[in-house]
Amino acid sequence: MSEAYFPVESGALGPEENFLSLDDILMSHEKLPVRTEIPMPRLGTFFLDRSGGAETDNAIPEGSKLELPLWLAKGLFDNKRRILSVELPKIYQEGWRTVFSADANVVDLHKMGPHFYGFGSQLLHFDSPENADISQALLQTFIGRFRRIMDSSQNAYNEDTSALVARLDEMERGLFQTGQKGLNDFQCWEKGQASQITASNLVQNYKKRKFTDMED
Amino acid sequence: MLCEKAMELVRELHRAAEGQLPAFNEDGLRQVLEEMKALYEQNQSDVNEAKSGGRSDLIPTIKFRHCSLLRNQRCTVAYLYDRLLRIRALRWEYGSVLPNALRFHMSAEEMDWFNHYKKSLATYMRSLGGDEGLDITQDMKPPKSLYIEVRCLKDYGEFEVDDGTSVLLKKNSQHFLPRWKCEQLIRQGILEHVLS
C-alpha cells in the first residue's frame, strides 16, 4: 500500500457521508425501491416502461414504483413525502433481520449490496418507523461478525486471503486490511527490517508497468 | 441523467490499486461537463415555464435535474481531489523528479499543482533547522547508522560522494555509502538496502 496516499475516508457510518470520499460516492450509487407521490413531467424518457406518453408531457405517473440510487432518493425526499416515499430494501426488513440475529456469521454481506453497513446507516435518514430496529440490527450484526474478522486478519500471514474476505462487506474488508497491515508491520519489525529503507510499493508498481509498456 | 459517466470516473480511480495514478481522463471529464450543461439548460427553460406559464407541476422535475447536477459536481470534484492526493504522495515517495511515464498521466494543471507543492515544501523545509534547513523527506525509517551497505539493481553510472570520490553504480555492484546520499536512490528502486 502507498505510504503517503491518504484518501478521504468514508463518513457513511456517521450522520453524513463525506462529500469527497470515493467510497461514499460508490455506496450512495446503490439503489433502493421508491414510490412516486406526484407525477414528474418530462422525465418519462429515462424510465420508458413507466412513461405516461406524450399526452402527459412524458411524465412518470404518480404511484410508480422505481429503483433509484440513494443519492437521488435522498435529494428528492422530504419529511412530508411530497415527491416520493421510500421502501426499505429486503435485507433491512424484518425477515432478514431475524436471519442476522440468528447467526450473523453465515451471511454473505458482499452479495447483499457490498456496502451493507454504510447504506443501512444512511437509510436511517428516511425516517422509517423501523429505524430503531434497523440500527439495532446493523449494530448486532457487526458485533456478531467482528470477532471472526479480527481473528482471521491477525492470523493470516503471507497467504491467500480471498476466501476469508469473500463474504465481507466493504467496511469489513477495510477493517481486515487494516488488521493485515498491522500484522505485516509487526512481522517486519520482528525480523529487524523496520529500519531497512525500501522502495515504496508505488514505485515498484510503476516499474512493473514500465516493462509491459516496453513489450507492447 | 443518472450520472453514469461521472460514476465511471470515480470507479476508474477507485480501481487503481492504492495510490496509483491512472491517466487523466480528459474525455470522460468533458462528457460529464456536457451532461451538466444540458441538464442546466433544460432546468433553466423549465424554471421560466414554471414561473411565467404557471406550470408548478414541473417543480419535482426541476428538483430531479438539480440533484443530478449536484451529483455530477460531487463526482468530478472528488475525482480531481483524489488525483491531487495521489500526486502529492508521489512527491513524498518518488522524489521531486518524476519519470516521464508518470508525467504523461497528469494534466497540465496537475503538473502545475505538483510544481507549486514542491516549491511550498522546499520553502518550508528551508525554514526549519536554522540556516541549513531540514530535509523532512529523508529518514522516513529510523536510521541505525551513518553508512549503509547497498547493492545496485540497475546501471546508473557515476555517483559522486561528499569527499569528491565517485563510485560507479553498475548492476549488482555493492557499496558502503553514506545513508543520506543513497536514500533517494533506494526509494526510486535503483539501489537496494542490504541488511548485514
mmCIF file of C-alpha atoms in Angstrom, chain B:
data_model
loop_
_atom_site.group_PDB
_atom_site.id
_atom_site.type_symbol
_atom_site.label_atom_id
_atom_site.label_comp_id
_atom_site.label_asym_id
_atom_site.label_seq_id
_atom_site.Cartn_x
_atom_site.Cartn_y
_atom_site.Cartn_z
ATOM 1 C CA MET B 1 -29.082 11.759 -16.297
ATOM 2 C CA LEU B 2 -28.284 9.263 -13.653
ATOM 3 C CA CYS B 3 -24.648 10.363 -13.794
ATOM 4 C CA GLU B 4 -23.236 7.144 -15.181
ATOM 5 C CA LYS B 5 -20.333 8.869 -16.890
ATOM 6 C CA ALA B 6 -19.302 10.610 -13.693
ATOM 7 C CA MET B 7 -19.507 7.288 -11.856
ATOM 8 C CA GLU B 8 -17.159 5.793 -14.431
ATOM 9 C CA LEU B 9 -14.544 8.389 -13.481
ATOM 10 C CA VAL B 10 -14.941 7.581 -9.807
ATOM 11 C CA ARG B 11 -14.778 3.827 -10.423
ATOM 12 C CA GLU B 12 -11.683 4.167 -12.572
ATOM 13 C CA LEU B 13 -9.891 5.898 -9.742
ATOM 14 C CA HIS B 14 -11.198 3.529 -7.112
ATOM 15 C CA ARG B 15 -9.973 0.534 -9.152
ATOM 16 C CA ALA B 16 -6.418 1.869 -9.420
ATOM 17 C CA ALA B 17 -4.604 -0.097 -6.724
ATOM 18 C CA GLU B 18 -3.821 2.001 -3.641
ATOM 19 C CA GLY B 19 -2.273 5.254 -4.660
ATOM 20 C CA GLN B 20 -1.511 4.608 -8.318
ATOM 21 C CA LEU B 21 -2.229 7.470 -10.684
ATOM 22 C CA PRO B 22 -4.100 6.458 -13.858
ATOM 23 C CA ALA B 23 -4.026 8.666 -16.963
ATOM 24 C CA PHE B 24 -6.071 11.853 -16.772
ATOM 25 C CA ASN B 25 -9.442 11.093 -18.299
ATOM 26 C CA GLU B 26 -9.917 14.298 -20.233
ATOM 27 C CA ASP B 27 -12.574 12.789 -22.468
ATOM 28 C CA GLY B 28 -14.661 11.482 -19.589
ATOM 29 C CA LEU B 29 -14.492 14.800 -17.811
ATOM 30 C CA ARG B 30 -15.580 16.651 -20.916
ATOM 31 C CA GLN B 31 -18.596 14.360 -21.296
ATOM 32 C CA VAL B 32 -19.656 14.948 -17.698
ATOM 33 C CA LEU B 33 -19.430 18.706 -18.174
ATOM 34 C CA GLU B 34 -21.534 18.440 -21.322
ATOM 35 C CA GLU B 35 -24.161 16.453 -19.451
ATOM 36 C CA MET B 36 -24.181 19.109 -16.747
ATOM 37 C CA LYS B 37 -24.609 21.836 -19.339
ATOM 38 C CA ALA B 38 -27.585 20.044 -20.911
ATOM 39 C CA LEU B 39 -29.244 19.495 -17.525
ATOM 40 C CA TYR B 40 -28.715 23.121 -16.571
ATOM 41 C CA GLU B 41 -30.220 24.419 -19.796
ATOM 42 C CA GLN B 42 -33.243 22.144 -19.519
ATOM 43 C CA ASN B 43 -33.773 23.358 -15.981
ATOM 44 C CA GLN B 44 -33.416 26.999 -16.975
ATOM 45 C CA SER B 45 -36.133 26.695 -19.582
ATOM 46 C CA ASP B 46 -38.394 24.698 -17.244
ATOM 47 C CA VAL B 47 -37.976 27.266 -14.461
ATOM 48 C CA ASN B 48 -39.033 30.022 -16.841
ATOM 49 C CA GLU B 49 -42.048 27.990 -17.873
ATOM 50 C CA ALA B 50 -42.966 27.267 -14.269
ATOM 51 C CA LYS B 51 -42.778 30.936 -13.340
ATOM 52 C CA SER B 52 -44.452 32.563 -16.320
ATOM 53 C CA GLY B 53 -46.606 29.712 -17.602
ATOM 54 C CA GLY B 54 -47.860 28.694 -14.165
ATOM 55 C CA ARG B 55 -46.538 25.107 -14.561
ATOM 56 C CA SER B 56 -45.805 24.443 -10.941
ATOM 57 C CA ASP B 57 -46.050 20.696 -11.664
ATOM 58 C CA LEU B 58 -42.588 20.998 -13.223
ATOM 59 C CA ILE B 59 -41.002 21.609 -9.842
ATOM 60 C CA PRO B 60 -40.289 17.977 -8.977
ATOM 61 C CA THR B 61 -38.692 17.564 -12.415
ATOM 62 C CA ILE B 62 -36.509 20.609 -11.849
ATOM 63 C CA LYS B 63 -35.509 19.224 -8.475
ATOM 64 C CA PHE B 64 -34.627 15.868 -10.081
ATOM 65 C CA ARG B 65 -32.312 17.522 -12.597
ATOM 66 C CA HIS B 66 -30.810 19.700 -9.886
ATOM 67 C CA CYS B 67 -29.947 16.582 -7.861
ATOM 68 C CA SER B 68 -28.214 15.164 -10.944
ATOM 69 C CA LEU B 69 -26.243 18.361 -11.384
ATOM 70 C CA LEU B 70 -25.096 18.278 -7.763
ATOM 71 C CA ARG B 71 -24.169 14.622 -8.120
ATOM 72 C CA ASN B 72 -22.109 15.237 -11.252
ATOM 73 C CA GLN B 73 -20.398 18.096 -9.479
ATOM 74 C CA ARG B 74 -19.624 15.928 -6.476
ATOM 75 C CA CYS B 75 -18.173 13.136 -8.613
ATOM 76 C CA THR B 76 -15.939 15.440 -10.640
ATOM 77 C CA VAL B 77 -14.650 17.340 -7.615
ATOM 78 C CA ALA B 78 -13.942 14.100 -5.752
ATOM 79 C CA TYR B 79 -12.181 12.718 -8.854
ATOM 80 C CA LEU B 80 -9.941 15.765 -9.195
ATOM 81 C CA TYR B 81 -9.238 15.970 -5.459
ATOM 82 C CA ASP B 82 -8.329 12.301 -5.112
ATOM 83 C CA ARG B 83 -5.923 12.638 -8.021
ATOM 84 C CA LEU B 84 -4.226 15.528 -6.247
ATOM 85 C CA LEU B 85 -3.838 13.378 -3.142
ATOM 86 C CA ARG B 86 -2.131 10.737 -5.278
ATOM 87 C CA ILE B 87 0.117 13.313 -6.931
ATOM 88 C CA ARG B 88 1.076 14.669 -3.525
ATOM 89 C CA ALA B 89 2.020 11.133 -2.440
ATOM 90 C CA LEU B 90 4.370 10.974 -5.432
ATOM 91 C CA ARG B 91 6.439 13.860 -4.093
ATOM 92 C CA TRP B 92 6.967 12.019 -0.826
ATOM 93 C CA GLU B 93 7.570 8.559 -2.219
ATOM 94 C CA TYR B 94 9.275 9.208 -5.512
ATOM 95 C CA GLY B 95 11.090 12.480 -5.037
ATOM 96 C CA SER B 96 10.941 15.787 -6.826
ATOM 97 C CA VAL B 97 11.733 14.490 -10.305
ATOM 98 C CA LEU B 98 9.018 12.291 -11.724
ATOM 99 C CA PRO B 99 9.615 9.764 -14.505
ATOM 100 C CA ASN B 100 8.177 10.668 -17.879
ATOM 101 C CA ALA B 101 5.660 7.844 -17.835
ATOM 102 C CA LEU B 102 4.040 9.417 -14.794
ATOM 103 C CA ARG B 103 4.150 12.924 -16.131
ATOM 104 C CA PHE B 104 2.112 11.860 -19.144
ATOM 105 C CA HIS B 105 -0.622 10.720 -16.802
ATOM 106 C CA MET B 106 -1.083 14.219 -15.422
ATOM 107 C CA SER B 107 -2.927 17.146 -16.935
ATOM 108 C CA ALA B 108 -1.125 20.457 -17.384
ATOM 109 C CA GLU B 109 -2.933 21.911 -14.370
ATOM 110 C CA GLU B 110 -1.957 18.935 -12.235
ATOM 111 C CA MET B 111 1.673 19.360 -13.273
ATOM 112 C CA ASP B 112 1.379 22.998 -12.228
ATOM 113 C CA TRP B 113 -0.034 21.977 -8.882
ATOM 114 C CA PHE B 114 2.784 19.497 -8.388
ATOM 115 C CA ASN B 115 5.376 22.189 -9.060
ATOM 116 C CA HIS B 116 3.705 24.590 -6.636
ATOM 117 C CA TYR B 117 3.528 21.897 -3.992
ATOM 118 C CA LYS B 118 7.205 21.083 -4.467
ATOM 119 C CA LYS B 119 8.057 24.728 -4.052
ATOM 120 C CA SER B 120 5.935 25.148 -0.922
ATOM 121 C CA LEU B 121 7.505 22.065 0.588
ATOM 122 C CA ALA B 122 11.008 23.245 -0.261
ATOM 123 C CA THR B 123 10.362 26.690 1.219
ATOM 124 C CA TYR B 124 9.031 25.128 4.370
ATOM 125 C CA MET B 125 11.962 22.752 4.691
ATOM 126 C CA ARG B 126 14.416 25.615 4.265
ATOM 127 C CA SER B 127 12.748 27.496 7.074
ATOM 128 C CA LEU B 128 13.382 24.720 9.581
ATOM 129 C CA GLY B 129 16.547 23.887 11.486
ATOM 130 C CA GLY B 130 18.365 27.226 11.422
ATOM 131 C CA ASP B 131 20.440 28.251 8.389
ATOM 132 C CA GLU B 132 20.650 24.986 6.516
ATOM 133 C CA GLY B 133 17.089 23.884 6.552
ATOM 134 C CA LEU B 134 15.974 20.312 7.221
ATOM 135 C CA ASP B 135 15.032 17.701 4.642
ATOM 136 C CA ILE B 136 11.995 16.072 6.196
ATOM 137 C CA THR B 137 11.514 13.721 3.268
ATOM 138 C CA GLN B 138 14.586 11.827 4.428
ATOM 139 C CA ASP B 139 14.968 9.311 7.226
ATOM 140 C CA MET B 140 11.425 8.004 6.864
ATOM 141 C CA LYS B 141 12.573 4.964 8.792
ATOM 142 C CA PRO B 142 14.633 5.473 11.945
ATOM 143 C CA PRO B 143 18.314 5.356 10.944
ATOM 144 C CA LYS B 144 20.599 2.922 12.735
ATOM 145 C CA SER B 145 23.930 4.020 11.282
ATOM 146 C CA LEU B 146 25.556 6.761 9.224
ATOM 147 C CA TYR B 147 26.798 4.463 6.495
ATOM 148 C CA ILE B 148 24.861 1.637 4.889
ATOM 149 C CA GLU B 149 25.549 -1.272 2.594
ATOM 150 C CA VAL B 150 23.758 -1.018 -0.751
ATOM 151 C CA ARG B 151 23.532 -3.172 -3.834
ATOM 152 C CA CYS B 152 22.897 -1.717 -7.226
ATOM 153 C CA LEU B 153 19.811 -3.035 -9.010
ATOM 154 C CA LYS B 154 20.434 -1.431 -12.359
ATOM 155 C CA ASP B 155 23.109 0.541 -14.150
ATOM 156 C CA TYR B 156 23.084 4.144 -13.065
ATOM 157 C CA GLY B 157 26.536 5.478 -13.880
ATOM 158 C CA GLU B 158 28.897 7.690 -11.911
ATOM 159 C CA PHE B 159 27.821 8.787 -8.482
ATOM 160 C CA GLU B 160 29.769 11.384 -6.525
ATOM 161 C CA VAL B 161 30.257 11.073 -2.790
ATOM 162 C CA ASP B 162 30.781 14.047 -0.466
ATOM 163 C CA ASP B 163 34.579 13.879 -0.302
ATOM 164 C CA GLY B 164 34.835 14.125 -4.075
ATOM 165 C CA THR B 165 35.442 10.484 -4.924
ATOM 166 C CA SER B 166 32.994 8.969 -7.335
ATOM 167 C CA VAL B 167 31.579 5.486 -7.442
ATOM 168 C CA LEU B 168 30.449 3.574 -10.493
ATOM 169 C CA LEU B 169 26.984 2.201 -9.932
ATOM 170 C CA LYS B 170 26.798 -0.873 -12.084
ATOM 171 C CA LYS B 171 24.206 -3.583 -11.785
ATOM 172 C CA ASN B 172 24.898 -5.952 -8.871
ATOM 173 C CA SER B 173 27.843 -3.992 -7.515
ATOM 174 C CA GLN B 174 27.865 -3.444 -3.776
ATOM 175 C CA HIS B 175 28.984 -0.327 -1.975
ATOM 176 C CA PHE B 176 29.294 1.131 1.509
ATOM 177 C CA LEU B 177 27.893 4.606 1.261
ATOM 178 C CA PRO B 178 26.560 7.433 3.451
ATOM 179 C CA ARG B 179 22.920 6.953 4.217
ATOM 180 C CA TRP B 180 21.755 10.426 3.297
ATOM 181 C CA LYS B 181 23.165 10.186 -0.227
ATOM 182 C CA CYS B 182 21.538 6.856 -1.015
ATOM 183 C CA GLU B 183 18.105 7.252 0.443
ATOM 184 C CA GLN B 184 16.638 8.855 -2.661
ATOM 185 C CA LEU B 185 18.090 6.216 -4.968
ATOM 186 C CA ILE B 186 16.847 3.384 -2.798
ATOM 187 C CA ARG B 187 13.359 4.797 -2.772
ATOM 188 C CA GLN B 188 13.463 5.074 -6.534
ATOM 189 C CA GLY B 189 14.396 1.429 -6.833
ATOM 190 C CA ILE B 190 17.896 1.941 -8.237
ATOM 191 C CA LEU B 191 19.727 0.720 -5.151
ATOM 192 C CA GLU B 192 18.775 -1.893 -2.617
ATOM 193 C CA HIS B 193 19.478 -1.511 1.076
ATOM 194 C CA VAL B 194 21.301 -4.624 2.237
ATOM 195 C CA LEU B 195 20.994 -5.549 5.881
ATOM 196 C CA SER B 196 24.054 -7.204 7.343
#
